[in-house]
XYZ file of N, CA, C and O in Angstrom:
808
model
N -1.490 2.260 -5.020
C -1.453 3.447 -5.841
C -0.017 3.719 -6.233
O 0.899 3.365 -5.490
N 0.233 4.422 -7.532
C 1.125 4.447 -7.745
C 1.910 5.510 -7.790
O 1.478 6.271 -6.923
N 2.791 5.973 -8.296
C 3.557 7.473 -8.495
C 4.211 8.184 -9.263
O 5.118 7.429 -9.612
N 4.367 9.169 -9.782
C 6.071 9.543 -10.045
C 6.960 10.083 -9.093
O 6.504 10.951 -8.350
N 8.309 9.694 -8.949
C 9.116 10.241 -8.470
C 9.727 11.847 -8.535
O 9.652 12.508 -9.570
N 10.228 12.273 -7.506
C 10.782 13.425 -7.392
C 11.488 13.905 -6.533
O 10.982 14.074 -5.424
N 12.790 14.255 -6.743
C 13.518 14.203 -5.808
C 14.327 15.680 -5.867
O 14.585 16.239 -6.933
N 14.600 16.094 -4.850
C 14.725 17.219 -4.530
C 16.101 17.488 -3.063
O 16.025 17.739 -1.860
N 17.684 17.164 -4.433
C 18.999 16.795 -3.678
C 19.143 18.515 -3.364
O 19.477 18.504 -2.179
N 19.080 19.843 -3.744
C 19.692 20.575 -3.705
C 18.756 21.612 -2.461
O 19.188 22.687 -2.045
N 17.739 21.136 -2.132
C 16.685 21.906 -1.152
C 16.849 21.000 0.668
O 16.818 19.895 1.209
N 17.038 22.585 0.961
C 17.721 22.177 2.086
C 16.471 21.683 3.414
O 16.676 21.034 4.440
N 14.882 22.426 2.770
C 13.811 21.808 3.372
C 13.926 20.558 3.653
O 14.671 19.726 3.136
N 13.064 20.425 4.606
C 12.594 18.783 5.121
C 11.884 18.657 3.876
O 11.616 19.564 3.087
N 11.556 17.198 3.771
C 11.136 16.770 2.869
C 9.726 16.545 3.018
O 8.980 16.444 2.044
N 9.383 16.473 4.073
C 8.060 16.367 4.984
C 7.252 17.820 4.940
O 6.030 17.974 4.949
N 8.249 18.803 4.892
C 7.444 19.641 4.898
C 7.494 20.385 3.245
O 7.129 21.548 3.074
N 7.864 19.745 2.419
C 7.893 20.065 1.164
C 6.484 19.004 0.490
O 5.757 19.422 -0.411
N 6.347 17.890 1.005
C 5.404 16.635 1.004
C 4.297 17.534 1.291
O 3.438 17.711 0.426
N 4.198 18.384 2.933
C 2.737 19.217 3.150
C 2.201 20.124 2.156
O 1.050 20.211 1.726
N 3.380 20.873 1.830
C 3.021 21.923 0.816
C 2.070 21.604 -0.310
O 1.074 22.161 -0.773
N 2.933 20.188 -0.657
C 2.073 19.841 -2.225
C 1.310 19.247 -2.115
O 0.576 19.083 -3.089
N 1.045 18.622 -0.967
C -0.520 18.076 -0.539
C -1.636 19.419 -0.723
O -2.686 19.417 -1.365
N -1.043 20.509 0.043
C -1.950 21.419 0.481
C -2.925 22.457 -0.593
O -4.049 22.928 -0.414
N -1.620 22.620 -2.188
C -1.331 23.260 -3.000
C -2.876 22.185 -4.038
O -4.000 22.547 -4.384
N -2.225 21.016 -4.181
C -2.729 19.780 -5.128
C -4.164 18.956 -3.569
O -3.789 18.022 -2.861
N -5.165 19.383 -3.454
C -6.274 18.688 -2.633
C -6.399 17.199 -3.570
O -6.549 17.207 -4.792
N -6.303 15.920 -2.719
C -6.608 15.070 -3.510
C -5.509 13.911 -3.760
O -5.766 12.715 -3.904
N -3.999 14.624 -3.788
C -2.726 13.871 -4.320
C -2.162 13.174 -3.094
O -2.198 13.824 -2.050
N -1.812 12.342 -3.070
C -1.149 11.427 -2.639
C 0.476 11.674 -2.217
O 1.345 11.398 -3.044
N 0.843 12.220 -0.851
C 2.484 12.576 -1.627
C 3.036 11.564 -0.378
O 2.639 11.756 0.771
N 4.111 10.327 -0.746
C 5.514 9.678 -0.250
C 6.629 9.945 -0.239
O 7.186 10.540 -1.162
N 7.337 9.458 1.091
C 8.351 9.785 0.825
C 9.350 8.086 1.025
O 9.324 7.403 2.049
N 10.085 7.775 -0.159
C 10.537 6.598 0.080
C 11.824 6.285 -0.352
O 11.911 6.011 -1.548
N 13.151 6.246 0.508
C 14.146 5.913 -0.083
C 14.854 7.655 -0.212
O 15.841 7.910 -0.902
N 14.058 8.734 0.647
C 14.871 10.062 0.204
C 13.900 10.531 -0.930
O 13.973 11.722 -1.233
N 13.241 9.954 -1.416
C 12.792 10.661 -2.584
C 11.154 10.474 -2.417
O 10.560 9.523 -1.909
N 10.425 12.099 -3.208
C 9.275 11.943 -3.027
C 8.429 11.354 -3.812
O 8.706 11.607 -4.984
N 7.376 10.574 -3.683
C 6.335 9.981 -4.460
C 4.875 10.729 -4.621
O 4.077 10.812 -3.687
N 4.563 11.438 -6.379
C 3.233 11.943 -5.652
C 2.764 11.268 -6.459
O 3.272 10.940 -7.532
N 1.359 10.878 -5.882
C 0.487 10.519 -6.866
C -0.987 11.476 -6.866
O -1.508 12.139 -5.969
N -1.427 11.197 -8.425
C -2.668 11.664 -8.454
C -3.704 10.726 -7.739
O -3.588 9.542 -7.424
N -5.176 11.951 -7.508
C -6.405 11.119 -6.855
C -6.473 9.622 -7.509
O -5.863 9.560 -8.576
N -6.911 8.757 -7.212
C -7.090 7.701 -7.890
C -8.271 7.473 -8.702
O -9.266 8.010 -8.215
N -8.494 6.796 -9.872
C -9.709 7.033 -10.259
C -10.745 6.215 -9.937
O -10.510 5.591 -8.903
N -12.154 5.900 -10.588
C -12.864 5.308 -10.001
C -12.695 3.688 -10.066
O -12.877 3.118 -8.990
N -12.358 2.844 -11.230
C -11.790 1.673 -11.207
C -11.021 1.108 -9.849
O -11.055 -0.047 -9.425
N -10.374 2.153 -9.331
C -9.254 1.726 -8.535
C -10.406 2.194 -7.285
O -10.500 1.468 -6.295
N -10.764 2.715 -7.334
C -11.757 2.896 -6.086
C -12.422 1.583 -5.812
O -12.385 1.026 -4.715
N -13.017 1.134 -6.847
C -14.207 -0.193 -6.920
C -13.146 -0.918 -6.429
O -13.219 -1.229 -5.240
N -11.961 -1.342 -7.190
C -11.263 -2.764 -6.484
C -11.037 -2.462 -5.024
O -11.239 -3.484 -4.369
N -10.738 -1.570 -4.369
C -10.368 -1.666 -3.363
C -11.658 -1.710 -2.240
O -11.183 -1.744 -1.104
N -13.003 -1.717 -2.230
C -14.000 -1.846 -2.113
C -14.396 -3.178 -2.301
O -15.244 -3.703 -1.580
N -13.916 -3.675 -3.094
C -13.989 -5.041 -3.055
C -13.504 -6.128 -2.385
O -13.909 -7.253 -2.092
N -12.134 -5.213 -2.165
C -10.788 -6.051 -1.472
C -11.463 -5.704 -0.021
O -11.251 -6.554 0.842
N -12.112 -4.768 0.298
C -12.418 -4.593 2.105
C -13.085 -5.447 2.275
O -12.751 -6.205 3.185
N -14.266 -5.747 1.554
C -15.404 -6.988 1.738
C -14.740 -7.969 2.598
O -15.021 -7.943 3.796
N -13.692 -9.043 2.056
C -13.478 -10.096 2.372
C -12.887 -10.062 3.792
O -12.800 -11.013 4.569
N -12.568 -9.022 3.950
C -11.655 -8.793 5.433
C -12.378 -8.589 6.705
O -12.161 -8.854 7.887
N -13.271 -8.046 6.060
C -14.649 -7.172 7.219
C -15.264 -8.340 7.172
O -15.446 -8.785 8.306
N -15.657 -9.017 6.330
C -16.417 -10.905 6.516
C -15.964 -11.512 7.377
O -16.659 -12.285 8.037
N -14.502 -11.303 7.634
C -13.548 -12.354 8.091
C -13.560 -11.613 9.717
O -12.852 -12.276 10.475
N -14.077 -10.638 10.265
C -13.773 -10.219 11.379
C -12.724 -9.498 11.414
O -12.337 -9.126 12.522
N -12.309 -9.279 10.745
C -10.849 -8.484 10.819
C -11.147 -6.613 10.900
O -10.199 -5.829 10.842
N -12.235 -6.263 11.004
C -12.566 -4.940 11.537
C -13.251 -4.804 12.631
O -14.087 -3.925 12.841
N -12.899 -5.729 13.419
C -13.593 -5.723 14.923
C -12.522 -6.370 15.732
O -11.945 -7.375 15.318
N -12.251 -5.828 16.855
C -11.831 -6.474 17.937
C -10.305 -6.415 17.553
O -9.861 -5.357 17.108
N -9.402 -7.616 17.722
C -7.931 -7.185 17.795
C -6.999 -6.371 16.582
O -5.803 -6.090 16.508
N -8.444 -6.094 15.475
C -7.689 -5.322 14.393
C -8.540 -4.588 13.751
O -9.730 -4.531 14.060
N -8.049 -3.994 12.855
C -9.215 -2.941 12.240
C -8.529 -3.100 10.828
O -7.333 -3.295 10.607
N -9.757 -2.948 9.752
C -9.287 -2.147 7.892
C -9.447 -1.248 8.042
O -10.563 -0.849 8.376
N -8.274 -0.341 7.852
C -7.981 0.824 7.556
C -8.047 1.372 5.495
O -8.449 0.629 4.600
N -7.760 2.161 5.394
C -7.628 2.863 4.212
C -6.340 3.966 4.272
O -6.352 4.463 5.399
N -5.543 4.369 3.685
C -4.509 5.508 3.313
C -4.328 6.240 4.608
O -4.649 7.389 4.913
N -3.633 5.128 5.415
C -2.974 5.522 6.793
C -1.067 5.546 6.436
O -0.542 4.892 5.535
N -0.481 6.272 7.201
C 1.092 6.247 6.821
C 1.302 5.138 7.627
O 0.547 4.462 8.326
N 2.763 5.082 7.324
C 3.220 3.382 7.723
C 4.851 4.416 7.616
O 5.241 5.093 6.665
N 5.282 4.270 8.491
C 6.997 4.870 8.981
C 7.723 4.111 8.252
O 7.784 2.933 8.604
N 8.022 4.277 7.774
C 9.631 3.313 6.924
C 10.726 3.373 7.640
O 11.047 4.551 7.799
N 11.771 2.307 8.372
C 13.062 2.478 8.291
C 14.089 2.800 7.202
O 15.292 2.543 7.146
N 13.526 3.238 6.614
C 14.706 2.894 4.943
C 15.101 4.589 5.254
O 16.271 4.706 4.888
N 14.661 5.763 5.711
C 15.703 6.708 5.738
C 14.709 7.648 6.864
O 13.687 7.282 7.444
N 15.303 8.758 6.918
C 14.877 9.767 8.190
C 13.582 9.758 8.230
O 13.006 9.137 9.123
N 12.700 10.646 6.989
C 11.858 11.064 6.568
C 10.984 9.971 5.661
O 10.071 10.225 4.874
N 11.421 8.964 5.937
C 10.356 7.896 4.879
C 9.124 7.683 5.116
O 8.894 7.553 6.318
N 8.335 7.606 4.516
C 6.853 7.107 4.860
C 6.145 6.768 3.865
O 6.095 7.482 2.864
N 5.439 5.557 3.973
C 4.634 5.332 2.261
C 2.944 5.542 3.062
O 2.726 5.676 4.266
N 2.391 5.526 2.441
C 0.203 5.448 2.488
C -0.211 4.550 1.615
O -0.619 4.881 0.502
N -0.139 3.070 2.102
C -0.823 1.943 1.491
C -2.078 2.553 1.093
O -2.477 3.616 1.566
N -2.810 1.748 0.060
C -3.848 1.893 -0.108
C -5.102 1.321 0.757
O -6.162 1.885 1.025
N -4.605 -0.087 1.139
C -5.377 -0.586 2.238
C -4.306 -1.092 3.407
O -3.084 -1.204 3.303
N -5.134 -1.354 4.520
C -3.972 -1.953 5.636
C -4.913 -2.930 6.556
O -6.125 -2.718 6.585
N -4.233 -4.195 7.442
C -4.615 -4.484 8.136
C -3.943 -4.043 9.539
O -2.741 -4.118 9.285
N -4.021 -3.787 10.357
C -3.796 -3.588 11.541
C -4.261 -3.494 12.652
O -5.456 -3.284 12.858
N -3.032 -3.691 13.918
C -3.608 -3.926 14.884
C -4.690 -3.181 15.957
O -4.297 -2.016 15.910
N -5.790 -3.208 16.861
C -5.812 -2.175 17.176
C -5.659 -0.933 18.162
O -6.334 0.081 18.338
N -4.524 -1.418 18.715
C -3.614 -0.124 19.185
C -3.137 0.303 18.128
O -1.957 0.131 18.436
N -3.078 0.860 16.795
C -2.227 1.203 16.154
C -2.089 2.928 16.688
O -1.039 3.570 16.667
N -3.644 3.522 17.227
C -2.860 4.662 17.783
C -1.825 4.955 18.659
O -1.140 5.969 18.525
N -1.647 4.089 19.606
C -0.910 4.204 20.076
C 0.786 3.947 19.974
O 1.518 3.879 20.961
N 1.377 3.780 18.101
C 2.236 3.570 17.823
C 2.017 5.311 16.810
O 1.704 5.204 15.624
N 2.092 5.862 17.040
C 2.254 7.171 16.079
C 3.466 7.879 16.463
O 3.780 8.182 17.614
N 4.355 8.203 15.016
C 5.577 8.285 14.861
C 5.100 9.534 14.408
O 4.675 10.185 15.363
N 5.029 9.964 13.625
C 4.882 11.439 13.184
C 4.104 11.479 11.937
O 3.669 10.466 11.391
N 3.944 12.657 11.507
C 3.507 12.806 10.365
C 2.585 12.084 9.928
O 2.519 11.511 8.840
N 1.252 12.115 11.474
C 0.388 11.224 10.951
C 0.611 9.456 10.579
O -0.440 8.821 10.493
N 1.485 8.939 10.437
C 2.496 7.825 10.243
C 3.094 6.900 11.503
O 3.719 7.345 12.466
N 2.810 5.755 11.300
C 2.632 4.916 12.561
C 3.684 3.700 12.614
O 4.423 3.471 11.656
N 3.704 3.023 13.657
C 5.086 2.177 13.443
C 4.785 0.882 12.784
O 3.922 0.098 13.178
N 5.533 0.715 11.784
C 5.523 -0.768 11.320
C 5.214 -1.879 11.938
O 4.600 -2.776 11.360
N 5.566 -1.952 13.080
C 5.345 -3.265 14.058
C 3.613 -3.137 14.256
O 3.176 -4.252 14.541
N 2.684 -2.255 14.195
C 1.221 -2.808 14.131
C 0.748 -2.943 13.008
O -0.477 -2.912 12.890
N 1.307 -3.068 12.241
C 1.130 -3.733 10.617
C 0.548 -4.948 10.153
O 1.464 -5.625 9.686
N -0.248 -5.383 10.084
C -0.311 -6.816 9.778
C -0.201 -7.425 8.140
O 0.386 -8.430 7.740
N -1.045 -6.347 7.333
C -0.754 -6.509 5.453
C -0.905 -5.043 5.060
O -1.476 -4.054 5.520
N -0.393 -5.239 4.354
C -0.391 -3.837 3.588
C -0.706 -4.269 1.648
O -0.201 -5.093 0.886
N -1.778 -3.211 1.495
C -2.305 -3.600 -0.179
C -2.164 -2.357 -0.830
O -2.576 -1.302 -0.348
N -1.614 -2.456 -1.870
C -1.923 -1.661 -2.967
C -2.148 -1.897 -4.321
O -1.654 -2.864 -4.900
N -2.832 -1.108 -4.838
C -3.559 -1.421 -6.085
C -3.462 -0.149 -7.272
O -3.986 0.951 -7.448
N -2.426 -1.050 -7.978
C -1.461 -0.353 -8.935
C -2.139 0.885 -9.703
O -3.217 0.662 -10.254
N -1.562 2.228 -9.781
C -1.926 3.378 -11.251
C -1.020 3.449 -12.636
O -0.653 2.545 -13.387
N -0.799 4.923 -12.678
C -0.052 5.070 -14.009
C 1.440 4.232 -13.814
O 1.898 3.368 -14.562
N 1.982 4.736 -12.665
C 3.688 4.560 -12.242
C 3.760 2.846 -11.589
O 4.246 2.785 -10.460
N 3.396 1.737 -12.103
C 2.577 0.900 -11.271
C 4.213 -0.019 -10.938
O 4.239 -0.996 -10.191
N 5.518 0.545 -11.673
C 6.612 -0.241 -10.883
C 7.053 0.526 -9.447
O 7.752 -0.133 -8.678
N 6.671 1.886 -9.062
C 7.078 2.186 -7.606
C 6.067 0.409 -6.502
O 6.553 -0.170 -5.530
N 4.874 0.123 -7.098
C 4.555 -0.384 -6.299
C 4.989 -2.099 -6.076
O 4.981 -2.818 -5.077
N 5.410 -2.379 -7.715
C 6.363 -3.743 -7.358
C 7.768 -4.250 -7.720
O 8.382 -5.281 -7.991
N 7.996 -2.233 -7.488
C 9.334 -2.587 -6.707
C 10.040 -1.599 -5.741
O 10.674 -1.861 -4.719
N 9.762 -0.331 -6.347
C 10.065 0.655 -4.837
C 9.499 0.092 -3.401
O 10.038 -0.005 -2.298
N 8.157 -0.246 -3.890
C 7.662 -0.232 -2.529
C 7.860 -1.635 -1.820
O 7.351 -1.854 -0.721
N 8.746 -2.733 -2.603
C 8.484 -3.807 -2.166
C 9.829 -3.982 -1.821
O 9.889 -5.117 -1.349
N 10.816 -3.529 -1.803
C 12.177 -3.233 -1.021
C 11.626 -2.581 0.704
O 11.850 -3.028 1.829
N 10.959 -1.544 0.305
C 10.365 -0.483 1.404
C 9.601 -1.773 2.253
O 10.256 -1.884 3.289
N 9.051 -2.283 2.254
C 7.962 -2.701 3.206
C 8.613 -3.954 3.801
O 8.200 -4.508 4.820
N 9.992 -4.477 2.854
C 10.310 -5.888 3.178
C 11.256 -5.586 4.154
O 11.658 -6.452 4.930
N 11.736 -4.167 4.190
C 13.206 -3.942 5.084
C 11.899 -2.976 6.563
O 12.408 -2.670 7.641
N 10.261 -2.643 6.286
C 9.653 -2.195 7.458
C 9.267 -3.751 8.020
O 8.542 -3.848 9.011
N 9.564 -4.445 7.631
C 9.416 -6.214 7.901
C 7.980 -6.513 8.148
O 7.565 -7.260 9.035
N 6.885 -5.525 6.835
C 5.555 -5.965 7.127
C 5.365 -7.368 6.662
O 5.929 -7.937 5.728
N 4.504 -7.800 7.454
C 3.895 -9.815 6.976
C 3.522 -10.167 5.540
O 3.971 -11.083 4.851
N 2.712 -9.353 5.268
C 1.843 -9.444 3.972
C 2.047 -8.393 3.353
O 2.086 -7.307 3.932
N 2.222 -8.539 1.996
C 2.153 -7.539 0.887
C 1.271 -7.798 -0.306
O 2.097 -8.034 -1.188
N 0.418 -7.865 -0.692
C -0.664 -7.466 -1.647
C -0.595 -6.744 -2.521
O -0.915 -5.640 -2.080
N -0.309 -6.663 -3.781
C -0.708 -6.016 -4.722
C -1.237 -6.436 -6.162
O -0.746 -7.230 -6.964
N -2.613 -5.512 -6.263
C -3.082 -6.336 -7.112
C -3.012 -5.027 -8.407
O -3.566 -3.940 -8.572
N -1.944 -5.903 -9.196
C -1.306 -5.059 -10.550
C -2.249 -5.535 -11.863
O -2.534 -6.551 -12.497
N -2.585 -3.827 -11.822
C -4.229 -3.990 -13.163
C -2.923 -3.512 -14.722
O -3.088 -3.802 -15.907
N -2.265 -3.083 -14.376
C -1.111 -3.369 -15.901
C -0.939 -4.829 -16.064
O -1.310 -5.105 -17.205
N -0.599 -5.741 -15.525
C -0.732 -7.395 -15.670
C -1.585 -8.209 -15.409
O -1.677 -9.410 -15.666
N -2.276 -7.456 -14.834
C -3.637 -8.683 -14.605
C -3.652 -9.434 -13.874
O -4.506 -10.319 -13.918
N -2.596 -9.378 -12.789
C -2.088 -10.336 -11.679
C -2.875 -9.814 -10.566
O -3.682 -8.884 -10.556
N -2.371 -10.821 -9.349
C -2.829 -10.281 -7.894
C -1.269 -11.228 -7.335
O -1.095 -12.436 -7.175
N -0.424 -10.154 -7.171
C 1.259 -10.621 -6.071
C 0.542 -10.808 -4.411
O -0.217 -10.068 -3.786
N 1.116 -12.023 -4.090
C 1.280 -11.803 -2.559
C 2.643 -11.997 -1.827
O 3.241 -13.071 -1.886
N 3.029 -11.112 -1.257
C 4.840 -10.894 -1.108
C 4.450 -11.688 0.776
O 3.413 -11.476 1.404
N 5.606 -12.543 1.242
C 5.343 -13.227 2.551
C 6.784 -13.298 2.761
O 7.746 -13.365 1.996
N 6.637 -13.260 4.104
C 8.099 -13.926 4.745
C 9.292 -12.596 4.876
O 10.429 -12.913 4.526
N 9.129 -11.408 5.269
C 10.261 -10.617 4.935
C 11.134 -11.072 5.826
O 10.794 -11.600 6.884
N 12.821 -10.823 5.303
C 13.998 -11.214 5.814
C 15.107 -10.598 5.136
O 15.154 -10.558 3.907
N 16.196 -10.009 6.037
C 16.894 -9.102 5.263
C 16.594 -7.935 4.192
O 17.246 -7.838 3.152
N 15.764 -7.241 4.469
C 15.131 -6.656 3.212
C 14.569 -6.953 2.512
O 14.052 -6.089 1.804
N 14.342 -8.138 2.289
C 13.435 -8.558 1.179
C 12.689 -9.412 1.507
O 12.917 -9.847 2.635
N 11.333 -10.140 0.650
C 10.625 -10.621 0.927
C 10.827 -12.423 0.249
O 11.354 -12.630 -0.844
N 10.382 -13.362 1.003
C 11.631 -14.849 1.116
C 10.272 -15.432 -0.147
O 10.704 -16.285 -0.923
N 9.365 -15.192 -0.278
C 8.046 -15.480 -0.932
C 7.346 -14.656 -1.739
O 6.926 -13.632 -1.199
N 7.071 -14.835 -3.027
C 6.689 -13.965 -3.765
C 6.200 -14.719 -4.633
O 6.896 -15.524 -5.252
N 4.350 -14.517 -4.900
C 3.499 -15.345 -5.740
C 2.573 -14.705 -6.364
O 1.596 -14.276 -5.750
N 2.738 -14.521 -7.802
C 1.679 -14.334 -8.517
C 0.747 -14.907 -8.725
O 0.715 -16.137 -8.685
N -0.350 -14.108 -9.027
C -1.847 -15.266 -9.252
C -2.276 -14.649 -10.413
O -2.273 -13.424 -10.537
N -2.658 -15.444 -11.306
C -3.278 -14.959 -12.521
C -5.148 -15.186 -12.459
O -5.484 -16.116 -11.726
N -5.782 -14.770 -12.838
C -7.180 -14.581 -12.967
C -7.934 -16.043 -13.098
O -7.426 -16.839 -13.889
N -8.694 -16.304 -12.631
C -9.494 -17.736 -12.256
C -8.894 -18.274 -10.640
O -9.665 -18.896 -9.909
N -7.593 -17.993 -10.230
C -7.250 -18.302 -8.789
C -7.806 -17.626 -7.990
O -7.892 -16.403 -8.106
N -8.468 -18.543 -6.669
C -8.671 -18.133 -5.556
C -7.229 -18.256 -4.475
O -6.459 -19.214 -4.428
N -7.164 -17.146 -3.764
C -5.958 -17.113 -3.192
C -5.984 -16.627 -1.512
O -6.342 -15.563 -1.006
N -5.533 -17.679 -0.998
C -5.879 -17.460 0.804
C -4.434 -17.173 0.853
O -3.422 -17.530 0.248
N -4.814 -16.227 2.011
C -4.088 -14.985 2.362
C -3.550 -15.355 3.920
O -4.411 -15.605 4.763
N -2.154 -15.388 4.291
C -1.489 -15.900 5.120
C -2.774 -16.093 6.590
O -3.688 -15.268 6.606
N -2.733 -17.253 7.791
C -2.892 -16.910 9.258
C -2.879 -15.858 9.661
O -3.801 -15.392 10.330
N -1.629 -15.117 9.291
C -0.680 -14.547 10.442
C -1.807 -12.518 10.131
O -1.447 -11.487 10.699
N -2.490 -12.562 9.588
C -3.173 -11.553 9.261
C -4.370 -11.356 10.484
O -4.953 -10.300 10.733
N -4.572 -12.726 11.196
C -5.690 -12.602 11.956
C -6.544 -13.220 11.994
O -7.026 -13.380 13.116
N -7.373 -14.072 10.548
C -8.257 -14.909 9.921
C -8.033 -15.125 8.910
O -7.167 -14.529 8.271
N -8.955 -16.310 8.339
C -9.004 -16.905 7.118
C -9.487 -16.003 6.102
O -10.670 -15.720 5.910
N -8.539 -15.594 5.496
C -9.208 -14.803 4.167
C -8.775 -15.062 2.561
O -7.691 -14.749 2.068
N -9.690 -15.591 2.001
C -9.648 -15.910 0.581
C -9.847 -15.004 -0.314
O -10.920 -14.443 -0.092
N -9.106 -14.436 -1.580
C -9.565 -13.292 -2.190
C -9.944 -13.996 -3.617
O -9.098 -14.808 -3.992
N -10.852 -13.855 -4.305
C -10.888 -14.002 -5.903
C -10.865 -13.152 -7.058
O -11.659 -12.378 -7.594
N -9.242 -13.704 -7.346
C -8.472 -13.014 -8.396
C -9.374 -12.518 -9.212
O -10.119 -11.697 -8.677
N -9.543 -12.712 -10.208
C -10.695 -12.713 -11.475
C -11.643 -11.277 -10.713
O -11.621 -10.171 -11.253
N -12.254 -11.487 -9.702
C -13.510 -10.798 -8.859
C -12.918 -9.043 -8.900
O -13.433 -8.008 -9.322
N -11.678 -9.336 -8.278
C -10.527 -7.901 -8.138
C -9.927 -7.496 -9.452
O -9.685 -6.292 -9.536
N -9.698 -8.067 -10.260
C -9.010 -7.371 -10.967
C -9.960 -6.831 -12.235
O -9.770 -5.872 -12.983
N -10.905 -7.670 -12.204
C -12.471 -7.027 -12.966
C -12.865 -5.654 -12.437
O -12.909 -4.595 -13.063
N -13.196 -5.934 -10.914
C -13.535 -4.459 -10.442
C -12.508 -3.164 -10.804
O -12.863 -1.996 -10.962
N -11.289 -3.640 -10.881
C -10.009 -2.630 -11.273
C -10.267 -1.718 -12.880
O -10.000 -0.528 -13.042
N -10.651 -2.339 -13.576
C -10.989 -2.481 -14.919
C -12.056 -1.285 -15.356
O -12.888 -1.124 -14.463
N -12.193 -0.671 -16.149
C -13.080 0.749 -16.782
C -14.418 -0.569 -17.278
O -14.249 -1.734 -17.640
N -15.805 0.290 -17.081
C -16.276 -0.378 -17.166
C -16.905 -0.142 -18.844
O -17.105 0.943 -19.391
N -17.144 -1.613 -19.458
C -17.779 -1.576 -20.784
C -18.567 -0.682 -21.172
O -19.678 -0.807 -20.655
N -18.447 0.404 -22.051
C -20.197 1.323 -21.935
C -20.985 0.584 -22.967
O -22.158 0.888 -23.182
């Protein structure tokens, strides 16, 4: 999901608790905080609902919601990148102690991370590139995003120094297996996801 930015240098509030407010104010929105600055996004619509419904399938096939991990949905993920950082993937794999890594704000530690997906809106460069600085310096494994402005499906691998050492686009007709290191064998089909992303023909 994606965002606009907003940043707020002259307010001496936490930023966290400026994040609650407009959650509380706006039912529905999405609010980050990444890099110092806040990210809100609107509800997502239904397109973006379907792909990501689609994207759980293959994971939950694969065993990956039983036993040493669970699919999650719009859980926080702690950022090292500043005090108050925190992004809400759209999907996640993780481990399952992840309760027992809770940092605050609802928001959990990077290290039970296994992939993290999102699936692009209006603002769709916070997600391949704000967020792909953000996740490469929280040193998650897998990064996923499947960008319905290009028609692609990115898989970001290998973070090191901040950034990520692997970075592969897939264009539509590729089937694309998705690192070991996630837990199981999981194959996604491009074409399959980025259709579901898509408004449907009336």
């Amino acid at each position: 999901m994606s965002a606009a930015s907003a940043e707020q240098p002259f307010n001496s509030r936490p930023l966290t608790a400026i994040a609650d407010e407009i959650m509380e104010r706006h039912p529905g929105y999405r609010v980050e905080i990444i890099g110092g600055h806040l990210l809100v996004s609107p509800a997502p619509d239904v397109p973006h609902a379907r792909a990501l419904t689609k994207l759980m399938r293959p994971f939950i096939a694969a065993g990956l919601d039983d036993g040493e991990t669970e699919v999650l949905q719009g859980i926080g993920l702690w950022l090292p990148t500043d005090t108050e950082d925190y992004a809400i993937p759209d999907l996640a794999i993780v481990d399952a102690d992840v309760e027992d890594h809770l940092v605050e704000n609802n928001s959990y530690e990077p290290v039970c991370f296994r992939l993290v997906l999102e699936v692009t809106s209006g603002n769709w460069k916070n997600d391949l590139k704000t967020k792909v600085a953000a996740y490469a310096q929280a040193e998650i494994p897998v990064y996923v995003i499947v960008d319905r402005k290009h028609q692609r499906l990115h898989v970001l691998t290998d973070p090191a120094g901040g950034r990520y050492a692997n970075h592969r686009p897939h264009a539509p007709g590729e089937i694309v297996t998705l690192p070991d290191s996630i837990g199981a064998k999981v194959t996604l089909d491009v074409d399959e996801i980025l259709k579901a992303g898509q408004p449907k023909a009336n």
